[in-house]
mmCIF file of C-alpha atoms in Angstrom:
data_model
loop_
_atom_site.group_PDB
_atom_site.id
_atom_site.type_symbol
_atom_site.label_atom_id
_atom_site.label_comp_id
_atom_site.label_asym_id
_atom_site.label_seq_id
_atom_site.Cartn_x
_atom_site.Cartn_y
_atom_site.Cartn_z
ATOM 1 C CA MET A 796 -21.778 12.911 2.553
ATOM 2 C CA ALA A 797 -22.379 16.614 2.287
ATOM 3 C CA THR A 798 -22.032 17.819 -1.603
ATOM 4 C CA LEU A 799 -22.643 21.306 -2.589
ATOM 5 C CA ALA A 800 -23.865 22.144 -6.109
ATOM 6 C CA VAL A 801 -23.016 25.319 -7.629
ATOM 7 C CA ALA A 802 -24.838 26.023 -10.766
ATOM 8 C CA GLY A 803 -22.980 28.255 -13.542
ATOM 9 C CA THR A 804 -23.950 29.271 -17.160
ATOM 10 C CA SER A 805 -27.063 26.708 -18.936
ATOM 11 C CA PHE A 806 -23.946 24.127 -20.223
ATOM 12 C CA ALA A 807 -21.813 24.030 -17.018
ATOM 13 C CA GLN A 808 -22.611 23.019 -13.332
ATOM 14 C CA SER A 809 -19.987 22.097 -10.386
ATOM 15 C CA SER A 810 -20.036 20.166 -7.306
ATOM 16 C CA VAL A 811 -18.247 19.949 -4.072
ATOM 17 C CA THR A 812 -18.202 16.943 -2.111
ATOM 18 C CA ILE A 813 -17.076 16.109 1.671
ATOM 19 C CA GLY A 814 -16.525 12.625 2.899
ATOM 20 C CA GLY A 815 -14.480 10.288 4.213
ATOM 21 C CA ILE A 816 -14.002 7.221 6.638
ATOM 22 C CA VAL A 817 -13.760 7.454 10.959
ATOM 23 C CA GLU A 818 -12.885 4.355 12.447
ATOM 24 C CA ILE A 819 -12.385 3.778 16.352
ATOM 25 C CA ALA A 820 -11.735 0.569 18.065
ATOM 26 C CA PRO A 821 -12.903 -0.385 21.540
ATOM 27 C CA PHE A 822 -10.414 -3.122 21.550
ATOM 28 C CA HIS A 823 -7.345 -3.944 19.529
ATOM 29 C CA THR A 824 -4.555 -6.042 20.549
ATOM 30 C CA GLY A 825 -1.378 -6.897 18.737
ATOM 31 C CA THR A 826 1.809 -9.291 18.911
ATOM 32 C CA VAL A 827 4.954 -9.732 17.547
ATOM 33 C CA THR A 828 6.949 -12.797 17.588
ATOM 34 C CA THR A 829 10.602 -13.226 17.101
ATOM 35 C CA ARG A 830 13.034 -15.824 16.845
ATOM 36 C CA ASP A 831 16.878 -15.864 16.004
ATOM 37 C CA ALA A 832 18.352 -18.902 14.403
ATOM 38 C CA GLY A 833 19.522 -21.635 16.512
ATOM 39 C CA ALA A 834 18.019 -24.180 18.569
ATOM 40 C CA GLU A 835 19.629 -21.924 21.932
ATOM 41 C CA ASN A 836 17.456 -18.824 20.976
ATOM 42 C CA PRO A 837 14.367 -18.289 22.638
ATOM 43 C CA GLU A 838 11.069 -16.450 20.991
ATOM 44 C CA VAL A 839 11.061 -12.931 21.924
ATOM 45 C CA GLN A 840 7.279 -11.225 22.134
ATOM 46 C CA ARG A 841 5.976 -8.029 22.428
ATOM 47 C CA LYS A 842 2.608 -7.553 22.898
ATOM 48 C CA SER A 843 0.246 -4.322 22.621
ATOM 49 C CA THR A 844 -3.298 -3.613 23.803
ATOM 50 C CA ARG A 845 -5.254 -0.801 23.561
ATOM 51 C CA THR A 846 -8.954 1.109 23.242
ATOM 52 C CA ALA A 847 -9.964 3.798 21.548
ATOM 53 C CA GLY A 848 -7.338 3.446 18.658
ATOM 54 C CA PRO A 849 -7.829 4.356 15.013
ATOM 55 C CA ASN A 850 -6.865 2.965 11.791
ATOM 56 C CA THR A 851 -6.900 -0.596 13.001
ATOM 57 C CA TRP A 852 -9.389 -2.159 10.343
ATOM 58 C CA ALA A 853 -9.456 0.916 7.951
ATOM 59 C CA THR A 854 -7.362 4.192 7.435
ATOM 60 C CA SER A 855 -9.691 7.239 9.321
ATOM 61 C CA VAL A 856 -9.397 10.022 6.598
ATOM 62 C CA LEU A 857 -11.212 13.081 5.338
ATOM 63 C CA ASN A 858 -11.707 13.567 1.291
ATOM 64 C CA ILE A 859 -12.811 16.559 -0.258
ATOM 65 C CA SER A 860 -13.672 16.101 -3.833
ATOM 66 C CA GLY A 861 -15.143 18.231 -6.840
ATOM 67 C CA THR A 862 -16.219 17.960 -10.217
ATOM 68 C CA GLU A 863 -17.014 20.335 -12.932
ATOM 69 C CA ASP A 864 -19.024 19.990 -16.087
ATOM 70 C CA LEU A 865 -16.644 21.492 -18.967
ATOM 71 C CA GLY A 866 -19.425 20.643 -22.030
ATOM 72 C CA GLY A 867 -18.818 18.566 -24.897
ATOM 73 C CA GLY A 868 -18.588 15.130 -22.891
ATOM 74 C CA LEU A 869 -15.691 16.257 -20.738
ATOM 75 C CA SER A 870 -15.553 17.253 -16.948
ATOM 76 C CA ALA A 871 -12.886 18.268 -14.520
ATOM 77 C CA SER A 872 -12.382 17.298 -10.895
ATOM 78 C CA PHE A 873 -10.126 17.304 -8.095
ATOM 79 C CA PHE A 874 -9.603 15.058 -4.751
ATOM 80 C CA LEU A 875 -8.186 15.634 -1.756
ATOM 81 C CA MET A 876 -7.321 12.494 0.985
ATOM 82 C CA THR A 877 -6.274 13.845 4.397
ATOM 83 C CA GLY A 878 -5.124 10.988 6.787
ATOM 84 C CA LEU A 879 -7.071 12.192 10.225
ATOM 85 C CA GLY A 880 -4.200 10.375 12.288
ATOM 86 C CA THR A 881 -1.470 12.434 10.904
ATOM 87 C CA LEU A 882 -3.171 16.008 11.741
ATOM 88 C CA PRO A 883 -1.667 18.469 12.764
ATOM 89 C CA ASN A 884 1.685 17.526 10.899
ATOM 90 C CA THR A 885 4.771 19.399 12.109
ATOM 91 C CA ASN A 886 7.078 17.904 9.848
ATOM 92 C CA THR A 887 7.513 20.936 7.415
ATOM 93 C CA ASN A 888 9.980 19.076 5.334
ATOM 94 C CA ALA A 889 7.618 16.107 4.496
ATOM 95 C CA ALA A 890 6.304 15.842 1.077
ATOM 96 C CA ASP A 891 3.562 14.513 1.975
ATOM 97 C CA GLY A 892 2.283 16.675 5.344
ATOM 98 C CA GLY A 893 -0.831 18.657 5.624
ATOM 99 C CA ILE A 894 -3.963 18.620 4.135
ATOM 100 C CA GLY A 895 -4.281 15.970 1.218
ATOM 101 C CA ASN A 896 -1.013 14.335 2.643
ATOM 102 C CA ARG A 897 -2.465 10.863 1.534
ATOM 103 C CA GLU A 898 -3.924 11.582 -2.047
ATOM 104 C CA ARG A 899 -4.055 14.937 -3.786
ATOM 105 C CA SER A 900 -4.825 14.825 -7.486
ATOM 106 C CA LEU A 901 -6.470 16.560 -10.560
ATOM 107 C CA SER A 902 -8.394 14.235 -13.340
ATOM 108 C CA VAL A 903 -10.078 15.284 -16.698
ATOM 109 C CA THR A 904 -12.865 12.849 -17.897
ATOM 110 C CA SER A 905 -14.190 12.206 -21.165
ATOM 111 C CA LYS A 906 -17.518 10.123 -21.664
ATOM 112 C CA ASP A 907 -16.232 8.500 -24.715
ATOM 113 C CA LEU A 908 -12.786 7.729 -23.673
ATOM 114 C CA GLY A 909 -11.817 7.584 -19.713
ATOM 115 C CA THR A 910 -10.116 9.458 -17.088
ATOM 116 C CA LEU A 911 -6.862 11.109 -17.102
ATOM 117 C CA ARG A 912 -5.334 11.355 -13.475
ATOM 118 C CA PHE A 913 -2.228 13.260 -12.316
ATOM 119 C CA GLY A 914 -1.029 14.069 -8.658
ATOM 120 C CA ARG A 915 -0.448 11.922 -5.801
ATOM 121 C CA PHE A 916 -2.567 8.706 -5.383
ATOM 122 C CA VAL A 917 -2.343 5.197 -5.332
ATOM 123 C CA ALA A 918 -1.411 3.577 -8.678
ATOM 124 C CA ALA A 919 -3.917 0.877 -9.661
ATOM 125 C CA PRO A 920 -1.565 -1.585 -11.589
ATOM 126 C CA GLY A 921 0.541 -1.338 -8.282
ATOM 127 C CA THR A 922 -2.118 -2.680 -5.689
ATOM 128 C CA GLY A 923 -4.777 -3.948 -7.973
ATOM 129 C CA PHE A 924 -4.100 -7.684 -6.800
ATOM 130 C CA HIS A 925 -5.560 -6.951 -3.673
ATOM 131 C CA ALA A 926 -9.035 -6.527 -5.005
ATOM 132 C CA PHE A 927 -9.007 -10.387 -5.789
ATOM 133 C CA SER A 928 -7.205 -11.261 -2.086
ATOM 134 C CA GLY A 929 -10.727 -11.749 -0.680
ATOM 135 C CA ALA A 930 -9.191 -10.081 2.678
ATOM 136 C CA GLY A 931 -11.360 -7.502 4.055
ATOM 137 C CA SER A 932 -9.152 -5.348 5.319
ATOM 138 C CA ALA A 933 -5.543 -3.998 3.885
ATOM 139 C CA THR A 934 -4.577 -2.699 6.767
ATOM 140 C CA MET A 935 -4.422 -5.938 9.517
ATOM 141 C CA PRO A 936 -2.364 -8.912 9.055
ATOM 142 C CA GLY A 937 -3.002 -11.492 6.646
ATOM 143 C CA SER A 938 -3.667 -9.064 3.888
ATOM 144 C CA SER A 939 -1.600 -9.371 0.892
ATOM 145 C CA TYR A 940 -1.817 -5.540 0.110
ATOM 146 C CA GLY A 941 1.981 -5.260 2.179
ATOM 147 C CA PHE A 942 3.390 -7.057 -1.048
ATOM 148 C CA SER A 943 3.224 -3.750 -2.832
ATOM 149 C CA GLN A 944 4.528 -1.842 -0.125
ATOM 150 C CA GLY A 945 7.043 -3.877 1.184
ATOM 151 C CA HIS A 946 6.768 -2.824 4.922
ATOM 152 C CA SER A 947 9.520 -3.701 7.326
ATOM 153 C CA ALA A 948 9.707 -5.613 10.461
ATOM 154 C CA THR A 949 10.682 -2.514 12.294
ATOM 155 C CA ALA A 950 7.750 -0.621 11.155
ATOM 156 C CA ALA A 951 5.771 1.516 13.506
ATOM 157 C CA GLY A 952 2.800 -0.804 12.338
ATOM 158 C CA ASP A 953 4.471 -3.750 13.761
ATOM 159 C CA PHE A 954 1.190 -4.632 16.252
ATOM 160 C CA GLY A 955 -1.633 -4.183 13.482
ATOM 161 C CA HIS A 956 -0.093 -3.600 9.883
ATOM 162 C CA ASN A 957 0.026 -5.825 7.137
ATOM 163 C CA ASN A 958 4.007 -6.470 7.593
ATOM 164 C CA PHE A 959 5.772 -8.431 4.693
ATOM 165 C CA HIS A 960 9.398 -9.736 4.952
ATOM 166 C CA ALA A 961 11.393 -6.544 5.346
ATOM 167 C CA ASN A 962 12.317 -4.504 2.431
ATOM 168 C CA ALA A 963 15.749 -3.450 1.564
ATOM 169 C CA ASN A 964 15.055 -1.092 -0.859
ATOM 170 C CA PRO A 965 13.055 1.560 0.696
ATOM 171 C CA ASN A 966 11.968 3.034 -2.203
ATOM 172 C CA ALA A 967 10.610 0.131 -3.818
ATOM 173 C CA ASN A 968 6.611 1.231 -2.890
ATOM 174 C CA TYR A 969 4.185 0.178 -5.146
ATOM 175 C CA GLU A 970 1.378 2.240 -3.394
ATOM 176 C CA ARG A 971 1.474 5.848 -3.793
ATOM 177 C CA GLN A 972 3.305 7.595 -5.944
ATOM 178 C CA ASN A 973 4.428 11.340 -6.748
ATOM 179 C CA ASN A 974 3.891 13.236 -9.899
ATOM 180 C CA LEU A 975 1.663 10.107 -11.154
ATOM 181 C CA LEU A 976 0.237 10.595 -14.686
ATOM 182 C CA GLN A 977 -2.576 7.858 -15.068
ATOM 183 C CA PHE A 978 -4.918 7.081 -17.555
ATOM 184 C CA THR A 979 -7.635 4.388 -17.490
ATOM 185 C CA SER A 980 -10.313 3.606 -20.473
ATOM 186 C CA ASN A 981 -13.823 3.311 -20.411
ATOM 187 C CA ALA A 982 -14.998 -0.104 -20.730
ATOM 188 C CA MET A 983 -14.868 -1.813 -24.274
ATOM 189 C CA ASN A 984 -16.339 -5.281 -24.455
ATOM 190 C CA GLY A 985 -15.870 -5.873 -20.898
ATOM 191 C CA PHE A 986 -12.282 -4.666 -21.127
ATOM 192 C CA THR A 987 -10.502 -1.574 -19.320
ATOM 193 C CA VAL A 988 -7.218 -0.380 -19.581
ATOM 194 C CA THR A 989 -4.931 1.445 -16.918
ATOM 195 C CA VAL A 990 -1.494 3.060 -17.838
ATOM 196 C CA ALA A 991 0.624 4.909 -15.259
ATOM 197 C CA HIS A 992 4.031 6.717 -15.048
ATOM 198 C CA GLY A 993 5.669 8.487 -12.455
ATOM 199 C CA ARG A 994 8.688 10.742 -11.752
ATOM 200 C CA ASP A 995 9.669 11.980 -8.739
ATOM 201 C CA SER A 996 13.372 13.460 -7.294
ATOM 202 C CA LEU A 997 14.774 15.285 -4.375
ATOM 203 C CA ASP A 998 17.724 17.459 -4.813
ATOM 204 C CA ARG A 999 19.132 17.569 -1.237
ATOM 205 C CA THR A 1000 22.249 19.738 -1.230
ATOM 206 C CA ASP A 1001 22.733 20.865 2.181
ATOM 207 C CA VAL A 1002 26.055 20.466 3.401
ATOM 208 C CA THR A 1003 25.023 17.886 5.633
ATOM 209 C CA ARG A 1004 22.730 15.881 3.121
ATOM 210 C CA PRO A 1005 23.498 13.868 0.579
ATOM 211 C CA GLY A 1006 22.825 14.519 -3.424
ATOM 212 C CA GLU A 1007 19.867 13.944 -5.507
ATOM 213 C CA THR A 1008 17.641 10.938 -5.742
ATOM 214 C CA LYS A 1009 15.243 10.114 -8.306
ATOM 215 C CA ASN A 1010 12.814 7.296 -9.042
ATOM 216 C CA GLU A 1011 10.421 6.537 -11.699
ATOM 217 C CA TYR A 1012 7.345 4.044 -11.737
ATOM 218 C CA THR A 1013 5.695 2.488 -14.518
ATOM 219 C CA GLY A 1014 2.768 0.478 -14.485
ATOM 220 C CA VAL A 1015 -0.012 -1.149 -16.669
ATOM 221 C CA GLN A 1016 -3.448 -2.982 -15.795
ATOM 222 C CA LEU A 1017 -5.545 -4.971 -18.284
ATOM 223 C CA GLY A 1018 -9.106 -5.991 -16.762
ATOM 224 C CA TYR A 1019 -12.101 -7.854 -18.059
ATOM 225 C CA VAL A 1020 -15.663 -7.908 -16.335
ATOM 226 C CA ALA A 1021 -18.460 -10.286 -17.591
ATOM 227 C CA GLY A 1022 -21.517 -10.726 -15.109
ATOM 228 C CA PRO A 1023 -20.028 -12.353 -12.411
ATOM 229 C CA LEU A 1024 -16.423 -12.952 -13.729
ATOM 230 C CA SER A 1025 -13.730 -10.370 -13.401
ATOM 231 C CA LEU A 1026 -9.931 -10.955 -14.261
ATOM 232 C CA ALA A 1027 -7.015 -8.454 -14.190
ATOM 233 C CA VAL A 1028 -3.202 -8.701 -15.033
ATOM 234 C CA GLY A 1029 -0.723 -6.020 -13.653
ATOM 235 C CA ILE A 1030 2.785 -5.221 -14.889
ATOM 236 C CA ASN A 1031 4.875 -2.651 -12.757
ATOM 237 C CA GLU A 1032 8.511 -1.444 -12.722
ATOM 238 C CA ARG A 1033 10.112 1.155 -10.358
ATOM 239 C CA LYS A 1034 13.749 2.112 -10.721
ATOM 240 C CA GLY A 1035 15.869 4.716 -8.725
ATOM 241 C CA GLU A 1036 19.132 6.451 -8.162
ATOM 242 C CA THR A 1037 21.247 7.966 -5.521
ATOM 243 C CA GLU A 1038 23.994 10.216 -6.338
ATOM 244 C CA ALA A 1039 27.185 9.941 -4.885
ATOM 245 C CA ALA A 1040 27.604 12.644 -1.879
ATOM 246 C CA ALA A 1041 31.360 13.309 -0.146
ATOM 247 C CA ALA A 1042 31.995 13.425 3.546
ATOM 248 C CA VAL A 1043 31.240 16.326 5.493
ATOM 249 C CA PRO A 1044 33.835 16.516 8.324
ATOM 250 C CA PHE A 1045 32.652 17.875 11.812
ATOM 251 C CA SER A 1046 33.032 21.809 12.291
ATOM 252 C CA LEU A 1047 32.606 24.212 15.058
ATOM 253 C CA GLY A 1048 31.406 26.898 12.693
ATOM 254 C CA PRO A 1049 29.594 28.880 12.738
ATOM 255 C CA PRO A 1050 27.346 27.117 12.119
ATOM 256 C CA THR A 1051 28.384 23.945 14.026
ATOM 257 C CA ILE A 1052 28.316 21.180 11.367
ATOM 258 C CA LEU A 1053 28.554 17.390 12.213
ATOM 259 C CA PRO A 1054 30.390 14.919 10.405
ATOM 260 C CA VAL A 1055 28.485 13.091 7.817
ATOM 261 C CA ASP A 1056 29.825 9.843 6.138
ATOM 262 C CA ALA A 1057 30.248 9.680 2.472
ATOM 263 C CA VAL A 1058 27.791 8.496 0.483
ATOM 264 C CA THR A 1059 28.229 6.191 -2.658
ATOM 265 C CA ASN A 1060 26.403 6.026 -6.012
ATOM 266 C CA SER A 1061 23.961 3.641 -5.725
ATOM 267 C CA THR A 1062 20.718 2.446 -8.187
ATOM 268 C CA ASN A 1063 17.805 0.124 -7.827
ATOM 269 C CA LYS A 1064 15.385 -1.913 -9.856
ATOM 270 C CA GLY A 1065 12.269 -3.713 -9.167
ATOM 271 C CA SER A 1066 9.322 -5.281 -10.564
ATOM 272 C CA LEU A 1067 6.144 -6.419 -9.166
ATOM 273 C CA ASN A 1068 3.649 -8.450 -11.479
ATOM 274 C CA TRP A 1069 0.268 -9.983 -10.609
ATOM 275 C CA VAL A 1070 -2.656 -11.856 -12.253
ATOM 276 C CA GLY A 1071 -6.049 -12.065 -10.342
ATOM 277 C CA ALA A 1072 -9.697 -13.523 -10.617
ATOM 278 C CA SER A 1073 -13.203 -13.407 -8.633
ATOM 279 C CA TYR A 1074 -16.115 -15.107 -9.263
ATOM 280 C CA ASN A 1075 -19.633 -14.086 -7.682
ATOM 281 C CA PHE A 1076 -21.930 -17.321 -7.334
ATOM 282 C CA GLY A 1077 -24.760 -15.430 -5.784
ATOM 283 C CA PRO A 1078 -24.538 -16.734 -1.964
ATOM 284 C CA PHE A 1079 -20.796 -16.012 -1.982
ATOM 285 C CA ALA A 1080 -17.815 -14.940 -4.196
ATOM 286 C CA LEU A 1081 -14.419 -16.660 -4.605
ATOM 287 C CA PHE A 1082 -11.158 -14.607 -5.004
ATOM 288 C CA GLY A 1083 -7.841 -15.563 -6.078
ATOM 289 C CA HIS A 1084 -4.360 -13.716 -6.987
ATOM 290 C CA HIS A 1085 -0.467 -14.933 -8.088
ATOM 291 C CA ALA A 1086 2.110 -12.093 -7.759
ATOM 292 C CA THR A 1087 5.891 -11.775 -8.273
ATOM 293 C CA ARG A 1088 8.203 -9.162 -6.725
ATOM 294 C CA GLU A 1089 12.011 -8.343 -7.530
ATOM 295 C CA GLU A 1090 14.120 -5.788 -6.219
ATOM 296 C CA GLU A 1091 17.884 -5.591 -6.804
ATOM 297 C CA THR A 1092 20.291 -2.689 -5.374
ATOM 298 C CA THR A 1093 23.724 -1.968 -6.826
ATOM 299 C CA SER A 1094 26.318 -0.158 -4.872
ATOM 300 C CA ALA A 1095 30.144 0.460 -5.590
ATOM 301 C CA GLY A 1096 29.699 -2.083 -8.058
ATOM 302 C CA VAL A 1097 28.260 -4.549 -5.892
ATOM 303 C CA THR A 1098 24.293 -6.296 -6.768
ATOM 304 C CA THR A 1099 22.414 -6.960 -3.923
ATOM 305 C CA THR A 1100 19.070 -9.033 -4.422
ATOM 306 C CA ALA A 1101 16.689 -7.237 -2.067
ATOM 307 C CA ASN A 1102 13.614 -9.073 -2.558
ATOM 308 C CA ASP A 1103 12.727 -11.813 -4.629
ATOM 309 C CA MET A 1104 9.070 -12.751 -3.630
ATOM 310 C CA LYS A 1105 6.169 -15.034 -4.841
ATOM 311 C CA ILE A 1106 2.761 -15.157 -3.324
ATOM 312 C CA THR A 1107 -0.491 -17.046 -4.008
ATOM 313 C CA GLY A 1108 -4.030 -16.410 -1.906
ATOM 314 C CA LEU A 1109 -7.328 -17.443 -1.871
ATOM 315 C CA GLY A 1110 -10.012 -15.927 -0.269
ATOM 316 C CA ILE A 1111 -13.887 -16.267 0.221
ATOM 317 C CA SER A 1112 -16.881 -13.406 0.765
ATOM 318 C CA ALA A 1113 -20.191 -14.262 1.811
ATOM 319 C CA PRO A 1114 -23.424 -11.988 2.548
ATOM 320 C CA ILE A 1115 -25.723 -13.318 4.996
ATOM 321 C CA GLY A 1116 -28.638 -10.572 5.885
ATOM 322 C CA ALA A 1117 -26.798 -7.824 7.674
ATOM 323 C CA TRP A 1118 -23.353 -9.772 7.887
ATOM 324 C CA THR A 1119 -20.704 -9.998 5.583
ATOM 325 C CA LEU A 1120 -18.123 -13.201 6.301
ATOM 326 C CA ARG A 1121 -14.661 -13.049 4.729
ATOM 327 C CA ALA A 1122 -11.769 -15.384 4.857
ATOM 328 C CA SER A 1123 -8.406 -15.264 3.151
ATOM 329 C CA ALA A 1124 -5.129 -16.960 3.350
ATOM 330 C CA ASN A 1125 -1.728 -16.670 1.251
ATOM 331 C CA SER A 1126 1.486 -18.215 1.070
ATOM 332 C CA GLY A 1127 5.187 -18.240 -0.764
ATOM 333 C CA LYS A 1128 8.833 -17.612 -0.799
ATOM 334 C CA ASP A 1129 11.161 -15.079 -0.654
ATOM 335 C CA SER A 1130 14.485 -16.210 -1.917
ATOM 336 C CA ARG A 1131 17.023 -12.986 -1.368
ATOM 337 C CA GLY A 1132 20.735 -11.635 -0.766
ATOM 338 C CA VAL A 1133 23.685 -14.347 -1.804
ATOM 339 C CA GLY A 1134 22.795 -18.307 -1.451
ATOM 340 C CA ASN A 1135 20.468 -19.532 0.705
ATOM 341 C CA ALA A 1136 20.798 -17.611 4.360
ATOM 342 C CA ASP A 1137 17.774 -15.413 3.714
ATOM 343 C CA ASN A 1138 15.831 -17.637 2.299
ATOM 344 C CA MET A 1139 12.017 -17.474 3.982
ATOM 345 C CA LYS A 1140 8.589 -19.104 3.712
ATOM 346 C CA LEU A 1141 5.691 -16.633 3.590
ATOM 347 C CA ALA A 1142 1.917 -17.672 4.774
ATOM 348 C CA GLY A 1143 -0.879 -15.287 6.338
ATOM 349 C CA HIS A 1144 -4.144 -15.383 6.727
ATOM 350 C CA GLN A 1145 -7.421 -12.969 7.941
ATOM 351 C CA VAL A 1146 -10.902 -14.000 8.874
ATOM 352 C CA SER A 1147 -13.402 -11.238 9.585
ATOM 353 C CA ALA A 1148 -17.336 -10.504 10.228
ATOM 354 C CA VAL A 1149 -18.551 -6.960 9.606
ATOM 355 C CA TYR A 1150 -22.171 -6.229 10.754
ATOM 356 C CA ALA A 1151 -24.191 -3.073 8.963
ATOM 357 C CA LEU A 1152 -25.772 -1.139 11.990
ATOM 358 C CA SER A 1153 -26.936 1.485 9.285
ATOM 359 C CA LYS A 1154 -26.121 2.141 5.588
ATOM 360 C CA ARG A 1155 -23.136 4.028 6.841
ATOM 361 C CA THR A 1156 -22.118 2.526 10.002
ATOM 362 C CA SER A 1157 -20.596 -1.353 10.794
ATOM 363 C CA LEU A 1158 -19.183 -3.075 13.628
ATOM 364 C CA ILE A 1159 -16.504 -5.378 12.569
ATOM 365 C CA ALA A 1160 -14.612 -8.186 14.593
ATOM 366 C CA ALA A 1161 -11.690 -9.479 12.558
ATOM 367 C CA ALA A 1162 -8.404 -11.515 13.205
ATOM 368 C CA GLY A 1163 -4.870 -11.689 11.177
ATOM 369 C CA LYS A 1164 -1.633 -12.762 11.081
ATOM 370 C CA ASN A 1165 1.687 -13.046 8.813
ATOM 371 C CA GLU A 1166 4.203 -15.371 9.658
ATOM 372 C CA TYR A 1167 7.767 -15.869 8.162
ATOM 373 C CA LYS A 1168 9.565 -18.710 8.745
ATOM 374 C CA ARG A 1169 13.087 -19.592 7.842
ATOM 375 C CA ASP A 1170 13.168 -21.981 4.519
ATOM 376 C CA GLY A 1171 15.684 -24.638 4.546
ATOM 377 C CA ALA A 1172 18.408 -25.681 6.914
ATOM 378 C CA GLU A 1173 20.784 -23.220 5.212
ATOM 379 C CA SER A 1174 18.481 -20.343 6.115
ATOM 380 C CA THR A 1175 20.163 -18.222 9.347
ATOM 381 C CA ALA A 1176 17.074 -15.211 9.189
ATOM 382 C CA ALA A 1177 15.185 -14.716 12.181
ATOM 383 C CA THR A 1178 11.367 -16.119 12.071
ATOM 384 C CA ARG A 1179 8.802 -13.798 12.793
ATOM 385 C CA LYS A 1180 5.354 -13.446 13.293
ATOM 386 C CA TYR A 1181 2.700 -10.994 13.414
ATOM 387 C CA GLU A 1182 -0.818 -11.300 14.899
ATOM 388 C CA SER A 1183 -3.582 -8.972 15.509
ATOM 389 C CA LYS A 1184 -7.265 -8.717 16.542
ATOM 390 C CA THR A 1185 -9.515 -5.869 16.625
ATOM 391 C CA LEU A 1186 -13.245 -4.985 17.375
ATOM 392 C CA THR A 1187 -13.601 -1.898 15.809
ATOM 393 C CA VAL A 1188 -16.709 0.724 14.630
ATOM 394 C CA MET A 1189 -16.542 2.371 11.482
ATOM 395 C CA HIS A 1190 -18.769 4.876 10.276
ATOM 396 C CA THR A 1191 -18.442 6.706 6.380
ATOM 397 C CA PHE A 1192 -19.764 9.900 5.405
#
């Protein structure tokens, strides 16, 4: 970590810090197993083994931050997080391309009140439950972190990510939000409050594209810390709308225009609520959390339940010399769609051993699994199992 301090007047001082994470896995393997309903349908497996792969345990990033003392107990700061695996980014239409593609924000902090932050970053109320899971990695299978993202079974991260039951509503992501305004209070008698709100819209008026999409997010988190005890609760809501657009016929032009189907006006809304607790006994710490998530989409007057998920998880962490050992497990259900045809049982676990080679470099061995099984005889959904093992080296700077 490199810090550059610049002194200005007698009451103001600025500093810029460069840091981040570099992670490279000498060995990483993953398996995705699927099986359609029906005794006659065999299991289908996809396997992947790679070396020197990044982002198996954590995401390699470059962070640039700066702080300036404004006087009177106030300070201003900025933060840029860039995913090293996504540069160079050639998608000029991507809203999150280039430097600061993962997070970019400005903040004002009052030593008496708290911090007000604006930009694109992880909404604390939307992912706070992961701190109470006991899992070492949010990236590997077995973590409940994907509960906030709704990763699809067809996502590129099939072989190593924290995939959850496929999310039929791609707008219902409770992790990073654009145009997010978030206030986090200072602790008062052990209590802290975080309130977040964000609105994002994309007006796609090209002749070959549908119309405007709008999304809105609101989240609240209440936390309490008293010595070794930590408690928190989070309440989150998202809603969005895609406006209707007429079909576009084929035209030779110039310019040539390919046909595009009509887009029906649709709306979606959802919620993610959770409670979490942890207690540090000294030789080990215990973690627990429970979360619910619901989404529904309405199109052409028909409402479909995209997600109706519940999950409960427990975890344990034990530092032993230079080692940190972790184990976590979670289970739950997803009741979606109409009737019981899509009902699934959700389960996952993750174990890891982290050895501190130095203050900033660690050797990590980990394994994790997420599994989705049909819930009841009426369910016709395909079962899926995501497994991953990794041996990796991580350096923070």
